[in-house]
Coordinates of C-alpha atoms in Angstrom, one line a residue:
M90 CA 13.9 -4.9 13.7
V91 CA 16.3 -7.8 13.0
T92 CA 18.1 -9.0 16.1
Q93 CA 20.7 -11.8 16.8
I94 CA 19.2 -14.1 19.5
A95 CA 21.6 -17.1 19.5
A96 CA 25.0 -18.2 18.0
S97 CA 27.1 -21.3 18.1
S98 CA 30.2 -22.7 16.5
D99 CA 32.5 -25.7 16.5
S100 CA 35.5 -27.2 14.5
G101 CA 36.9 -30.6 13.9
D102 CA 38.4 -33.1 11.5
S103 CA 36.0 -35.6 10.0
N104 CA 33.6 -36.2 7.1
V105 CA 30.7 -34.4 8.9
A106 CA 31.0 -30.7 9.8
G107 CA 28.6 -29.5 12.4
T108 CA 27.7 -27.8 15.7
T109 CA 24.8 -28.1 18.2
H110 CA 22.7 -25.0 18.3
T111 CA 19.7 -24.1 20.4
V112 CA 17.1 -22.0 18.5
P113 CA 15.4 -19.7 21.1
S114 CA 11.7 -18.9 21.0
G115 CA 10.9 -15.8 18.9
S116 CA 9.0 -14.5 16.0
D117 CA 10.0 -14.4 12.3
L118 CA 13.1 -16.6 12.9
V119 CA 15.9 -17.4 10.5
S120 CA 19.1 -19.3 11.1
Y121 CA 22.2 -19.1 8.9
L122 CA 24.6 -22.0 8.8
F123 CA 28.2 -21.3 7.8
F124 CA 30.6 -24.1 6.9
F125 CA 34.4 -24.1 6.1
R126 CA 36.0 -27.2 4.6
N127 CA 39.8 -27.4 4.1
G128 CA 40.6 -28.2 0.6
A129 CA 37.1 -27.2 -0.6
R130 CA 35.7 -30.6 0.1
P131 CA 32.3 -30.8 -1.6
I132 CA 29.2 -30.9 0.6
S133 CA 27.1 -33.8 -0.4
S134 CA 24.1 -32.9 1.7
V135 CA 23.0 -30.7 4.7
N136 CA 20.8 -32.3 7.2
S137 CA 17.5 -31.0 8.4
F138 CA 17.9 -28.1 10.9
G139 CA 15.1 -27.1 13.2
G140 CA 12.6 -29.2 11.2
V141 CA 13.4 -27.5 7.9
T142 CA 15.9 -28.3 5.1
P143 CA 18.5 -25.5 4.9
V144 CA 18.9 -23.8 1.5
R145 CA 22.3 -22.6 0.2
I146 CA 22.3 -18.8 -0.5
D147 CA 25.8 -18.1 -1.7
D148 CA 26.9 -18.9 -5.3
D149 CA 30.1 -20.9 -4.5
T150 CA 32.4 -18.0 -5.4
Y151 CA 34.7 -19.2 -2.6
P152 CA 34.5 -23.1 -2.7
E153 CA 36.1 -23.4 0.8
I154 CA 33.1 -21.7 2.5
A155 CA 29.3 -22.1 2.1
V156 CA 26.3 -20.3 3.7
Y157 CA 22.9 -21.9 4.1
R158 CA 19.6 -20.5 5.4
A159 CA 17.0 -22.3 7.6
L160 CA 13.7 -20.3 7.4
N161 CA 11.5 -20.4 10.5
P162 CA 13.3 -23.2 12.4
T163 CA 11.5 -24.8 15.3
P164 CA 12.9 -23.6 18.7
G165 CA 14.9 -26.1 20.6
A166 CA 18.3 -27.8 20.5
T167 CA 19.2 -28.9 17.0
A168 CA 22.3 -30.1 15.1
A169 CA 23.6 -28.1 12.1
T170 CA 25.5 -30.7 10.1
A171 CA 26.9 -31.0 6.6
N172 CA 28.0 -34.3 5.1
L173 CA 31.3 -33.9 3.3
S174 CA 32.7 -36.0 0.4
S175 CA 35.7 -37.0 2.5
S176 CA 37.3 -36.3 5.9
T177 CA 38.9 -33.0 6.3
M178 CA 39.4 -30.1 8.8
W179 CA 36.2 -28.0 9.1
S180 CA 34.4 -25.4 11.1
A181 CA 30.7 -24.8 11.5
H182 CA 28.8 -21.7 12.7
V183 CA 25.2 -21.0 13.3
I184 CA 23.5 -17.6 14.0
T185 CA 19.8 -17.3 14.6
L186 CA 18.0 -14.0 14.1
S187 CA 14.5 -12.8 14.9
G188 CA 12.3 -10.2 13.1
V189 CA 13.3 -11.3 9.6
D190 CA 11.2 -10.9 6.5
Q191 CA 10.0 -14.5 5.8
S192 CA 9.2 -13.9 2.1
A193 CA 12.5 -12.1 1.1
P194 CA 15.0 -12.6 3.9
E195 CA 18.2 -11.2 2.2
G196 CA 19.2 -8.3 0.0
T197 CA 22.2 -8.6 -2.4
L198 CA 25.1 -10.7 -1.1
V199 CA 28.6 -9.1 -1.5
Y200 CA 31.8 -11.1 -1.9
D201 CA 35.3 -9.9 -1.4
T202 CA 38.8 -11.3 -1.0
N203 CA 42.4 -10.2 -0.7
A204 CA 45.8 -11.9 -0.4
E205 CA 48.6 -11.5 2.1
E206 CA 46.7 -8.8 4.1
A207 CA 45.8 -8.6 7.8
W208 CA 42.1 -7.7 7.0
V209 CA 39.2 -8.4 4.7
R210 CA 36.1 -6.3 4.3
A211 CA 32.9 -5.8 2.2
T212 CA 30.2 -3.1 1.9
V213 CA 26.5 -3.9 1.5
A214 CA 23.4 -1.9 0.8
S215 CA 20.9 -2.2 3.6
A216 CA 18.3 -0.3 5.6
V217 CA 17.6 0.9 9.1
D218 CA 16.4 -1.9 11.4
D219 CA 17.9 -4.6 9.1
L220 CA 21.0 -6.5 10.3
C221 CA 24.1 -7.2 8.2
I222 CA 25.9 -10.5 8.7
A223 CA 29.5 -11.2 7.6
F224 CA 30.9 -14.7 7.2
G225 CA 34.7 -14.6 7.1
L226 CA 37.9 -16.7 6.7
V227 CA 41.4 -15.5 7.3
V228 CA 44.6 -17.5 6.7
S229 CA 46.0 -16.9 10.2
Q230 CA 45.8 -18.1 13.8
D231 CA 43.4 -15.5 15.0
I232 CA 40.4 -13.5 13.7
A233 CA 38.5 -10.5 15.1
A234 CA 35.6 -8.4 13.9
S235 CA 36.5 -5.0 12.5
Y236 CA 35.2 -1.9 10.6
G237 CA 32.3 -1.5 13.1
S238 CA 31.0 -5.0 13.1
T239 CA 30.5 -7.1 16.3
L240 CA 31.9 -10.6 16.6
S241 CA 29.2 -13.3 16.9
T242 CA 31.2 -16.6 16.8
E243 CA 34.8 -17.5 16.0
E244 CA 36.9 -20.7 15.4
E245 CA 40.6 -19.9 15.4
A246 CA 43.6 -22.0 14.1
I247 CA 41.2 -24.8 13.1
E248 CA 42.9 -28.1 14.0
G249 CA 46.3 -26.8 13.3
G250 CA 45.3 -25.8 9.8
Y251 CA 46.3 -22.2 10.3
V252 CA 42.8 -21.0 9.2
S253 CA 40.4 -19.0 11.3
T254 CA 36.7 -18.4 10.6
A255 CA 34.1 -16.2 12.2
V256 CA 30.6 -14.6 11.9
A257 CA 30.1 -10.9 12.7
F258 CA 27.1 -8.5 12.5
E259 CA 26.3 -4.8 12.2
A260 CA 23.2 -2.8 12.3
G261 CA 21.6 -2.0 9.0
A262 CA 22.0 1.4 7.2
A263 CA 22.0 2.6 3.6
S264 CA 25.6 1.5 3.3
V265 CA 27.3 -0.9 5.8
E266 CA 31.0 -1.9 5.9
L267 CA 31.8 -5.2 7.7
G268 CA 35.1 -6.9 8.0
F269 CA 37.6 -9.0 9.9
S270 CA 41.2 -8.4 11.0
T271 CA 44.0 -10.6 12.1
S272 CA 47.6 -10.2 13.4
A273 CA 49.1 -11.6 10.2
S274 CA 47.9 -13.3 7.0
F275 CA 49.6 -15.7 4.6
G276 CA 47.1 -16.3 1.9
D277 CA 43.7 -15.4 0.5
N278 CA 41.2 -14.1 3.0
R279 CA 37.4 -14.4 2.2
I280 CA 34.2 -12.6 3.3
I281 CA 30.6 -13.0 2.3
A282 CA 28.4 -10.1 3.5
V283 CA 24.7 -10.6 3.7
P284 CA 22.1 -7.8 4.4
V285 CA 19.2 -9.5 6.3
R286 CA 15.8 -7.7 5.9
K287 CA 13.4 -6.8 8.6
V288 CA 9.8 -7.8 8.6
P289 CA 8.0 -5.2 6.4
P290 CA 5.6 -2.9 8.1
L291 CA 2.0 -4.2 8.4
V292 CA 0.4 -1.9 5.8
P293 CA -3.1 -2.5 4.5
V294 CA -3.8 -4.9 1.6
I295 CA -6.6 -4.1 -0.8
S296 CA -8.4 -7.0 -2.6
N297 CA -11.0 -4.9 -4.4
V298 CA -13.0 -1.6 -4.4
N299 CA -16.7 -2.0 -4.9
D300 CA -16.0 -5.5 -6.2
T301 CA -15.2 -4.2 -9.7
N302 CA -12.7 -1.5 -8.9
A303 CA -15.1 1.1 -10.4
L304 CA -16.6 4.1 -8.7
S305 CA -18.7 7.1 -9.6
S306 CA -17.5 10.6 -9.2
T307 CA -20.4 11.2 -6.8
Q308 CA -20.7 7.8 -5.2
V309 CA -21.6 7.4 -1.5
G310 CA -20.8 4.2 0.2
N311 CA -17.8 2.9 -1.7
V312 CA -16.6 -0.3 -0.1
I313 CA -13.0 -1.5 0.1
N314 CA -12.3 -5.1 1.0
G315 CA -8.9 -6.3 2.2
T316 CA -6.9 -6.6 5.4
L317 CA -5.5 -4.2 8.1
L318 CA -8.0 -1.6 7.1
A319 CA -9.1 -0.6 10.6
G320 CA -8.5 3.1 11.1
A321 CA -7.1 3.6 7.6
T322 CA -7.5 6.7 5.4
V323 CA -8.0 6.5 1.6
Q324 CA -6.4 8.5 -1.2
I325 CA -7.0 8.5 -5.0
T326 CA -4.2 9.6 -7.3
Q327 CA -4.0 10.7 -10.9
G328 CA -0.6 11.8 -12.0
T329 CA 0.7 14.4 -9.6
T330 CA -2.8 15.0 -8.1
T331 CA -3.7 13.1 -4.9
V332 CA -7.1 13.6 -3.2
S333 CA -8.0 12.3 0.3
Q334 CA -11.4 10.6 0.3
S335 CA -14.1 11.0 2.8
V336 CA -13.9 7.8 5.0
T337 CA -17.1 7.0 6.8
A338 CA -16.3 3.7 8.5
T339 CA -13.5 1.2 8.8
A340 CA -13.1 -2.4 10.1
P341 CA -10.2 -4.8 9.9
S342 CA -11.3 -6.2 6.5
S343 CA -13.3 -3.3 5.0
A344 CA -13.5 0.4 4.7
S345 CA -16.3 2.7 3.4
F346 CA -15.9 6.2 1.8
T347 CA -17.6 8.8 -0.2
T348 CA -15.9 9.9 -3.4
V349 CA -14.2 13.3 -3.2
F350 CA -13.9 14.4 -6.8
D351 CA -13.6 18.2 -7.1
A352 CA -11.4 19.4 -4.3
P353 CA -8.7 19.3 -5.6
H354 CA -9.9 18.1 -8.9
L355 CA -9.8 14.6 -10.3
R356 CA -11.0 13.7 -13.7
Y357 CA -12.9 10.7 -15.2
G358 CA -11.1 7.6 -16.1
A359 CA -8.1 5.6 -14.7
A360 CA -6.7 6.4 -11.3
T361 CA -5.0 4.6 -8.4
L362 CA -6.3 4.1 -4.9
R363 CA -4.4 3.5 -1.7
A364 CA -5.4 2.8 1.9
I365 CA -3.0 4.2 4.6
N366 CA -2.6 3.1 8.2
A367 CA 0.1 4.0 10.8
A368 CA 2.6 1.7 9.2
G369 CA 2.2 3.2 5.7
P370 CA 0.3 2.9 2.4
S371 CA -1.0 -0.2 0.7
E372 CA 0.1 -1.1 -2.8
P373 CA -1.8 1.0 -5.3
V374 CA -5.0 -0.5 -6.8
S375 CA -6.1 0.6 -10.2
V376 CA -9.7 2.1 -10.2
N377 CA -11.9 3.6 -12.8
I378 CA -13.8 6.8 -12.0
T379 CA -17.1 7.0 -14.0
P380 CA -19.6 9.9 -14.3
P381 CA -23.0 9.6 -12.6
T382 CA -26.2 8.9 -14.5
G383 CA -27.0 11.8 -16.8
R384 CA -23.4 12.9 -17.5
S385 CA -20.7 11.8 -20.0
F386 CA -17.1 12.8 -20.8
V387 CA -14.6 12.8 -23.6
N388 CA -10.8 13.2 -23.6
L389 CA -9.5 15.6 -26.3
T390 CA -6.9 14.0 -28.5
S391 CA -6.9 16.8 -31.1
L392 CA -8.6 20.1 -31.6
H393 CA -10.8 21.3 -34.4
S394 CA -9.0 24.3 -36.0
Q395 CA -12.2 26.4 -36.3
A396 CA -13.3 27.7 -32.9
N397 CA -16.9 28.4 -34.2
G398 CA -17.2 24.7 -35.1
R399 CA -16.5 23.3 -31.7
I400 CA -16.8 23.8 -28.0
T401 CA -14.6 26.6 -26.6
A402 CA -13.5 27.8 -23.2
I403 CA -11.5 30.6 -21.6
P404 CA -8.6 30.0 -21.8
D405 CA -9.2 27.9 -24.9
L406 CA -9.2 24.1 -24.9
A407 CA -6.0 22.1 -25.5
V408 CA -5.1 18.5 -26.3
G409 CA -5.2 16.5 -23.1
D410 CA -8.1 18.3 -21.6
Q411 CA -11.3 16.5 -20.7
L412 CA -14.9 17.7 -21.3
E413 CA -17.9 16.8 -19.1
I414 CA -21.4 17.0 -20.6
S415 CA -24.6 17.2 -18.5
N416 CA -28.1 18.8 -18.2
V417 CA -29.3 18.2 -21.8
V418 CA -32.2 20.4 -22.7
G419 CA -34.7 18.7 -25.1
G420 CA -33.3 15.2 -24.8
T421 CA -31.1 12.9 -22.7
I422 CA -27.3 12.5 -22.4
A423 CA -27.5 9.8 -25.1
D424 CA -28.7 12.5 -27.6
V425 CA -25.4 14.4 -27.3
T426 CA -22.1 13.2 -28.8
V427 CA -19.0 15.3 -28.1
N428 CA -16.1 14.2 -30.2
S429 CA -12.4 14.0 -29.2
N430 CA -11.6 17.1 -31.2
G431 CA -14.1 19.3 -29.5
T432 CA -16.8 19.2 -32.1
F433 CA -20.3 17.8 -31.2
N434 CA -23.4 16.3 -32.7
V435 CA -26.9 16.4 -31.1
D436 CA -30.4 15.0 -31.8
D437 CA -32.7 17.4 -33.6
A438 CA -34.7 18.1 -30.4
V439 CA -31.8 19.2 -28.3
T440 CA -31.5 22.9 -27.8
A441 CA -28.7 23.2 -25.1
F442 CA -26.5 21.2 -22.8
T443 CA -24.1 22.1 -20.0
V444 CA -20.3 21.6 -20.4
R445 CA -17.2 22.1 -18.3
A446 CA -13.5 21.5 -19.1
W447 CA -10.8 19.8 -17.0
S448 CA -7.5 21.5 -17.9
A449 CA -4.4 19.3 -18.3
N450 CA -2.3 22.4 -17.7
D451 CA -3.4 22.9 -14.1
S452 CA -5.4 19.7 -13.3
M453 CA -8.5 21.7 -12.5
W454 CA -12.1 21.8 -13.7
G455 CA -13.3 25.1 -15.1
P456 CA -16.8 26.6 -14.5
Y457 CA -20.0 25.2 -16.0
A458 CA -21.2 26.8 -19.1
V459 CA -24.3 26.3 -21.3
Q460 CA -23.7 25.4 -24.9
Q461 CA -26.6 26.6 -27.0
V462 CA -27.6 24.5 -30.1
S463 CA -29.0 25.8 -33.3
N464 CA -30.8 23.2 -35.4
A465 CA -31.8 25.6 -38.1

């Protein structure tokens, strides 16, 4: 989960806004730098902080305040400084968090303002174990966290400028309201609310299945390569049907399984495969299920109107069904062609073959039946 582990602030009147901040040791660190400049003095540059160059994350909706992010700063004492275009009253705040997603640290920022009010607030979308941060300004001599948020740092009545700034935070949830209050207000209050995301769960990552992402419906010894696969289970999904596979061995970078095809029933063709560990499922990987040697299949895209001129079933076939062909008598599987409308052609020597139908209606294979062939 995301946790505040340090916070600092300062104020002054010069052409450099800044504060000294000690970044503690921790994992997945992010520091946020918050600057107020009286008169919206432009920031010409922000100096390196904790060995990294901070990146501005707000869109300058409120020119008097600016929020920067320093991703994975080096622990230790460091100065958070912004060079201004000219001397003015300023305040600077830094808050360091641990447990932050390093690839996508923030959700959607929310901005809000009001005039001549003793409060300002904003609501953000977040999640459990995230942390929501509010950066605020009120035109007053005092500022306090409100609406459930906890004060992190504050700078009140900055150098007689009758402006107060602060940083506050609140635990993440689906909807989080953060805000600031004051005893009296005489102008436009500002707030920028930032949902900060937790490190995502360490779910498996699949690089490939059997190198080519193809597997037979009867295959033993399928091999998944990837990461965090130790102890993982494996599932294959087609539409609303998900079938747990028979896992035979796992290691951190690989897993082996035997294809489970008929219980419940998958069909031939495209599917998705996931590996699942205690943290959750991997991203789905596209796979292709093929028939074993001696079998073939066809998907029905239309249906020949004359039942005696095509393969039939009970109940009858329908568009979207799949047919499997096997056990050719008098030839090989290559000697039988079943068309996508249920009709078929065979070599002259073929006298019979076995067929079964997968029903799109219930996602199940029907029983095997023998199709007799008359070559008279």
